[in-house]
mmCIF file of C-alpha atoms in Angstrom:
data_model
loop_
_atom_site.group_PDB
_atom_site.id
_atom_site.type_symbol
_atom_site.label_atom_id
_atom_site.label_comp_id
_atom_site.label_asym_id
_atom_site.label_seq_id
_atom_site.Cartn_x
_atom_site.Cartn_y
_atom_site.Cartn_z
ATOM 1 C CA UNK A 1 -128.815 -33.806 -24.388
ATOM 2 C CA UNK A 2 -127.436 -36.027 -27.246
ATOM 3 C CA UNK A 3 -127.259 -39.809 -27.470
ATOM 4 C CA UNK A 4 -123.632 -39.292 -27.671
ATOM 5 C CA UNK A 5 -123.367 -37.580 -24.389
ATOM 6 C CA UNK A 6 -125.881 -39.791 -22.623
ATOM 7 C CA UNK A 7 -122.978 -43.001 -22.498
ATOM 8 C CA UNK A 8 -123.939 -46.450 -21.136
ATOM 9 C CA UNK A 9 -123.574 -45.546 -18.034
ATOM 10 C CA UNK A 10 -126.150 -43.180 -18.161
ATOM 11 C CA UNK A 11 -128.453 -45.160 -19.584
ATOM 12 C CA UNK A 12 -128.020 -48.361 -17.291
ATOM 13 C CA UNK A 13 -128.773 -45.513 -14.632
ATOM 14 C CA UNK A 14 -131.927 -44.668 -16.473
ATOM 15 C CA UNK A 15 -132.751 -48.796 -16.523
ATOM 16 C CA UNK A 16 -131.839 -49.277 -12.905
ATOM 17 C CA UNK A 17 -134.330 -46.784 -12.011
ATOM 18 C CA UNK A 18 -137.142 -48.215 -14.297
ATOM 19 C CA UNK A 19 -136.362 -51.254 -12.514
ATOM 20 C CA UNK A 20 -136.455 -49.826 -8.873
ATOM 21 C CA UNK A 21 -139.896 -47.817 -10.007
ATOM 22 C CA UNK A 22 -141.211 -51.242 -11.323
ATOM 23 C CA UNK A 23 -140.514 -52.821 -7.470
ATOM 24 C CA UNK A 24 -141.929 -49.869 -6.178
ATOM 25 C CA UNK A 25 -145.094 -49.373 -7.926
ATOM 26 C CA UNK A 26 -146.762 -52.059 -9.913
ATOM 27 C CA UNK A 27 -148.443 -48.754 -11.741
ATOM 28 C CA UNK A 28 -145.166 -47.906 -12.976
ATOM 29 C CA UNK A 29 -145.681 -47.722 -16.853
ATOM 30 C CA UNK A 30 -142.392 -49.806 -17.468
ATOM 31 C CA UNK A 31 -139.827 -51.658 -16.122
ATOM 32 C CA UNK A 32 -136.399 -51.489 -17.075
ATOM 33 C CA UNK A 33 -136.754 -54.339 -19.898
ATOM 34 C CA UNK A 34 -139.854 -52.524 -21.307
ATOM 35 C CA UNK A 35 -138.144 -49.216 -21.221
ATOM 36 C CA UNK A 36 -134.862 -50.992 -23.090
ATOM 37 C CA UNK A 37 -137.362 -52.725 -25.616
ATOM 38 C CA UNK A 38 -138.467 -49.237 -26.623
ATOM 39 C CA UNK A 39 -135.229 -47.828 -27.008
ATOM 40 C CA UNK A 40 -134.261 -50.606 -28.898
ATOM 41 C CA UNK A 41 -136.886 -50.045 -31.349
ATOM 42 C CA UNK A 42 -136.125 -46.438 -32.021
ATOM 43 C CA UNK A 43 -132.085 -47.088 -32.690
ATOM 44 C CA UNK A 44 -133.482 -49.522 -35.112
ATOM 45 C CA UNK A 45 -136.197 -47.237 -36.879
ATOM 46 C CA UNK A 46 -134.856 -44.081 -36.549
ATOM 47 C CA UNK A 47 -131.919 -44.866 -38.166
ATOM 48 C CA UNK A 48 -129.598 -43.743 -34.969
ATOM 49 C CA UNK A 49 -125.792 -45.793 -35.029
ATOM 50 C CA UNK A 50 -124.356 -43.860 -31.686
ATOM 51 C CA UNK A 51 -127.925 -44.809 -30.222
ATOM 52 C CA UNK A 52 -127.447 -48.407 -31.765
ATOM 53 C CA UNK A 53 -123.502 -49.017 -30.462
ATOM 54 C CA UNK A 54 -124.965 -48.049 -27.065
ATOM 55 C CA UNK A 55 -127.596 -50.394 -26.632
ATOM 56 C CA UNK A 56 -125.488 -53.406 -28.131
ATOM 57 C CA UNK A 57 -123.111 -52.771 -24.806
ATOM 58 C CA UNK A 58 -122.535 -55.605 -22.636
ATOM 59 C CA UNK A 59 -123.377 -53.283 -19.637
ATOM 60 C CA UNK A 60 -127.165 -52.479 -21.603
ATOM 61 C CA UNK A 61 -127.276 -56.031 -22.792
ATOM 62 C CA UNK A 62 -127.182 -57.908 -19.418
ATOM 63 C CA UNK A 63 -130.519 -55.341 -18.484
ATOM 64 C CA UNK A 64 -131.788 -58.674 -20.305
ATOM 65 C CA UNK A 65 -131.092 -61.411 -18.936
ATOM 66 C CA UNK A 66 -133.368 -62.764 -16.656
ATOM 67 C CA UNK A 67 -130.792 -64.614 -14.607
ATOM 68 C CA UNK A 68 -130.827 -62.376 -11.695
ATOM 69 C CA UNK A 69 -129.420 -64.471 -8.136
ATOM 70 C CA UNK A 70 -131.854 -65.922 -6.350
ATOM 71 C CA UNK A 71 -131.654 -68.168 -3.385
ATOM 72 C CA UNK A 72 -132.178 -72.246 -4.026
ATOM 73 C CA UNK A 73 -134.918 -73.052 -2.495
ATOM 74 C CA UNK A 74 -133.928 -76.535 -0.611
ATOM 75 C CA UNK A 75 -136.060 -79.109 1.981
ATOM 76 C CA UNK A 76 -135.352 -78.530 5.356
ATOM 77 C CA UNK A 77 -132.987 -81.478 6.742
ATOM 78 C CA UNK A 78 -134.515 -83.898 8.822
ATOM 79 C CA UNK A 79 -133.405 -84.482 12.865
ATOM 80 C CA UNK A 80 -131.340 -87.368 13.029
ATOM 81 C CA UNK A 81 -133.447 -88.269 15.767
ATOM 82 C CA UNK A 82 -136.491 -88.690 13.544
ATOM 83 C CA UNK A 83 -134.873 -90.647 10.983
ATOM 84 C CA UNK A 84 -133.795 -92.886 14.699
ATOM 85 C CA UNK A 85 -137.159 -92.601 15.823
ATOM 86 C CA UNK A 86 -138.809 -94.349 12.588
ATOM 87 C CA UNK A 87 -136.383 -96.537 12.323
ATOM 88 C CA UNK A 88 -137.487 -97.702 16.011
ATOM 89 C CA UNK A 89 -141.291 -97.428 14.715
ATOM 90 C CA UNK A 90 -140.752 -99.966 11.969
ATOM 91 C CA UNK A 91 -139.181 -102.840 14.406
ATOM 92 C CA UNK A 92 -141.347 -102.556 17.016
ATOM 93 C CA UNK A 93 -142.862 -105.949 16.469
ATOM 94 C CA UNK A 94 -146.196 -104.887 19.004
ATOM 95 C CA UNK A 95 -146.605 -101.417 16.574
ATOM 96 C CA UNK A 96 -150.086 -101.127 15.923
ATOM 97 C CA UNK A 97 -150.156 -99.627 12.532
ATOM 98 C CA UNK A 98 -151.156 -100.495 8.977
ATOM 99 C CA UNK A 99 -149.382 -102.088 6.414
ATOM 100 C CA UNK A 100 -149.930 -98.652 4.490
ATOM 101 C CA UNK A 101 -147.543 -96.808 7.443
ATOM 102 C CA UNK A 102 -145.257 -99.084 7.433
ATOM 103 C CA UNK A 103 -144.452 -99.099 3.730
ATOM 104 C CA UNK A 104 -144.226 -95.705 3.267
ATOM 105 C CA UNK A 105 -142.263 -95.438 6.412
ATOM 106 C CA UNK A 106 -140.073 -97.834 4.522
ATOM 107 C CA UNK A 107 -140.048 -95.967 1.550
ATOM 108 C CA UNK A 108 -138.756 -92.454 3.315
ATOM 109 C CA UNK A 109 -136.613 -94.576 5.116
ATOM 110 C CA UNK A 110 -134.910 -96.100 2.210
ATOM 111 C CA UNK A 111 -134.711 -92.355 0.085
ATOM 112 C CA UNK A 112 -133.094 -90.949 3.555
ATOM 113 C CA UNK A 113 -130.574 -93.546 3.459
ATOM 114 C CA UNK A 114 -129.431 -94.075 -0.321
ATOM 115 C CA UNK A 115 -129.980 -90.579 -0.859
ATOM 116 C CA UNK A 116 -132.658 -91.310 -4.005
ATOM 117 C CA UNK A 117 -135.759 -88.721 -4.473
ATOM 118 C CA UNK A 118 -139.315 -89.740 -3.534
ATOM 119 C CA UNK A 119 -139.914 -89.645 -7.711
ATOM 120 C CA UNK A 120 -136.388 -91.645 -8.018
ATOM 121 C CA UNK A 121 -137.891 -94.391 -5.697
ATOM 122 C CA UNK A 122 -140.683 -94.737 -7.455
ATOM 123 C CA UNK A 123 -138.922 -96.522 -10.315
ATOM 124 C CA UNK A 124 -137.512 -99.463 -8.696
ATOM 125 C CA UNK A 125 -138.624 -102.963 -9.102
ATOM 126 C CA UNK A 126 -139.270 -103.861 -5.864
ATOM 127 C CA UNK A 127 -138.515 -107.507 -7.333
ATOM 128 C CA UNK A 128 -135.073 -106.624 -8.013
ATOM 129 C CA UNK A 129 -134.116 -105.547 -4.542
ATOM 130 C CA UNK A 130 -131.213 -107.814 -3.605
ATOM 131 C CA UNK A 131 -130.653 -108.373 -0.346
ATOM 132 C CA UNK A 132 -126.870 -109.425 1.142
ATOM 133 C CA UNK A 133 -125.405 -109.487 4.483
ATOM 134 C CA UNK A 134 -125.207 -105.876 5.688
ATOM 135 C CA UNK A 135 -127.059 -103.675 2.859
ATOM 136 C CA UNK A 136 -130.009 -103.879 0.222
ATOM 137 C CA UNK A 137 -128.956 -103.548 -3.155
ATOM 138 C CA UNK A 138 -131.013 -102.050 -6.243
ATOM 139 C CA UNK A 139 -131.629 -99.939 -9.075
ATOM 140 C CA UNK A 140 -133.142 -97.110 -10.044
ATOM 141 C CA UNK A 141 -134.257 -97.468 -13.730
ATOM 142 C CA UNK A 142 -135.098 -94.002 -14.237
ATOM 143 C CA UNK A 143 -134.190 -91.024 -12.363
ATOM 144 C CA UNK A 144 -134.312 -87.098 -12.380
ATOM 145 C CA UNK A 145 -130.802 -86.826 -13.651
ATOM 146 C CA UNK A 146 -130.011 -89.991 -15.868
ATOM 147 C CA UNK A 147 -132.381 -92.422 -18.507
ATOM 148 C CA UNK A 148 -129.885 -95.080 -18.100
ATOM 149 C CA UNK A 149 -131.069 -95.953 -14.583
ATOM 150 C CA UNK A 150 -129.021 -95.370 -11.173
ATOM 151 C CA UNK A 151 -127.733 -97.840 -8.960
ATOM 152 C CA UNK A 152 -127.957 -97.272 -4.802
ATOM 153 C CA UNK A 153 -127.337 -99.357 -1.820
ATOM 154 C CA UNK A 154 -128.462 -98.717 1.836
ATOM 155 C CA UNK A 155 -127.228 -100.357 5.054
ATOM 156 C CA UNK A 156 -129.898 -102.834 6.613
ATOM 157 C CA UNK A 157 -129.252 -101.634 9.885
ATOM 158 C CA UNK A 158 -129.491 -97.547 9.674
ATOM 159 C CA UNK A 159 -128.806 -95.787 12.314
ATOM 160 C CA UNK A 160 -129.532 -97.406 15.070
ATOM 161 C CA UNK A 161 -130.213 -101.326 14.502
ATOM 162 C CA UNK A 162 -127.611 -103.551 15.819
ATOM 163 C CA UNK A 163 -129.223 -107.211 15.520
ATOM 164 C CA UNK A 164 -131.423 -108.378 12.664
ATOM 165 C CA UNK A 165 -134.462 -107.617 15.406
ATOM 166 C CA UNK A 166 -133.136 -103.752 14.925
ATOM 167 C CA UNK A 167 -132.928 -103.646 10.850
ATOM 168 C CA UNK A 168 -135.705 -101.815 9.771
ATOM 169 C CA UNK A 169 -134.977 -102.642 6.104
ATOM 170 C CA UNK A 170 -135.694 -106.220 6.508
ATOM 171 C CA UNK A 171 -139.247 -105.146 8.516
ATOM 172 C CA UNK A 172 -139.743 -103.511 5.182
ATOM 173 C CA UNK A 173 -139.148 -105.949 3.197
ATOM 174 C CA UNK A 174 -141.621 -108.078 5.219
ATOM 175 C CA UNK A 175 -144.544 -105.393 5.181
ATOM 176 C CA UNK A 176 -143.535 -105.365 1.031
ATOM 177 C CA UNK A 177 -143.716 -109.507 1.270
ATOM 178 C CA UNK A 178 -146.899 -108.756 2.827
ATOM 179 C CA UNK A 179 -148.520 -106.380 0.618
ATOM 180 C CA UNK A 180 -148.102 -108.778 -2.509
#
């Protein structure tokens, strides 16, 4: 059979089952980019323009890319009624744990509820937290997505607290008062 008979179509059959042998076996000499390397190599070196047209097809060309789908791999939400249930934890004024618990407590608590990431949190001056009526007030001054810093706010009293004796933010700020 000639190149010129073979068509793209043939030949993305021939990758696609290069690539199915690859999954199948891990013996399997090559997979379908190995196998499109090689032919790649022989329309350049041998000279061959019908064989060269064919692999510069969109339909051969996209045998590499790597971006095949894959599912994002996210954190699994947490129960409301965990995020209730250490907000509870931090204002119970007879708790019995360390300072340590508490501010990192704190410190999920206050990610959860101005939607920062743990690394995000990391780069706040605690010094700068600002503190008004009904929220806590600060920035970020690095984060994941932005050198410029990021600004977030969080309601003192979650989602629960009613009363100053409910906020849990202003427990944390006492267990960071504390810790100084």
């Amino acid at each position: 059979m000639g190149v010129h008979r073979l068509g793209a179509t043939g030949l993305a059959d021939f990758l696609l089952a290069c690539r199915h042998a690859r999954r199948q076996d891990r013996q399997a000499p090559a997979g379908a980019q190995g196998a499109l390397s090689a032919v790649r190599w022989l329309a350049r070196y041998a000279d061959c323009p019908a064989l060269q047209s064919l692999v510069d097809t969109p339909l051969i060309a996209s045998f590499f890319s790597n971006s095949l789908p894959r599912d994002r791999r996210e954190a699994m939400p947490l129960p409301l009624c965990v995020v209730a249930a250490w907000e509870a934890y931090m204002c119970r004024p007879t708790a019995s744990s360390s300072l340590a618990v508490k501010l990192f407590l704190g410190a999920a608590l206050c990610c959860i509820h101005a939607s920062l990431r743990f690394g995000d949190a990391q780069r706040v001056d605690v010094a700068a937290l600002q503190l008004s009526t009904d929220a806590l007030r600060a920035s970020a001054w690095q984060t994941k997505t932005t050198r410029q810093g990021q600004p977030f706010a969080l309601r003192l009293f979650g989602l629960s607290g009613r009363s100053a004796d409910t906020a849990w933010a202003l427990h944390w700020l006492q267990a960071i008062a504390q810790a100084k």
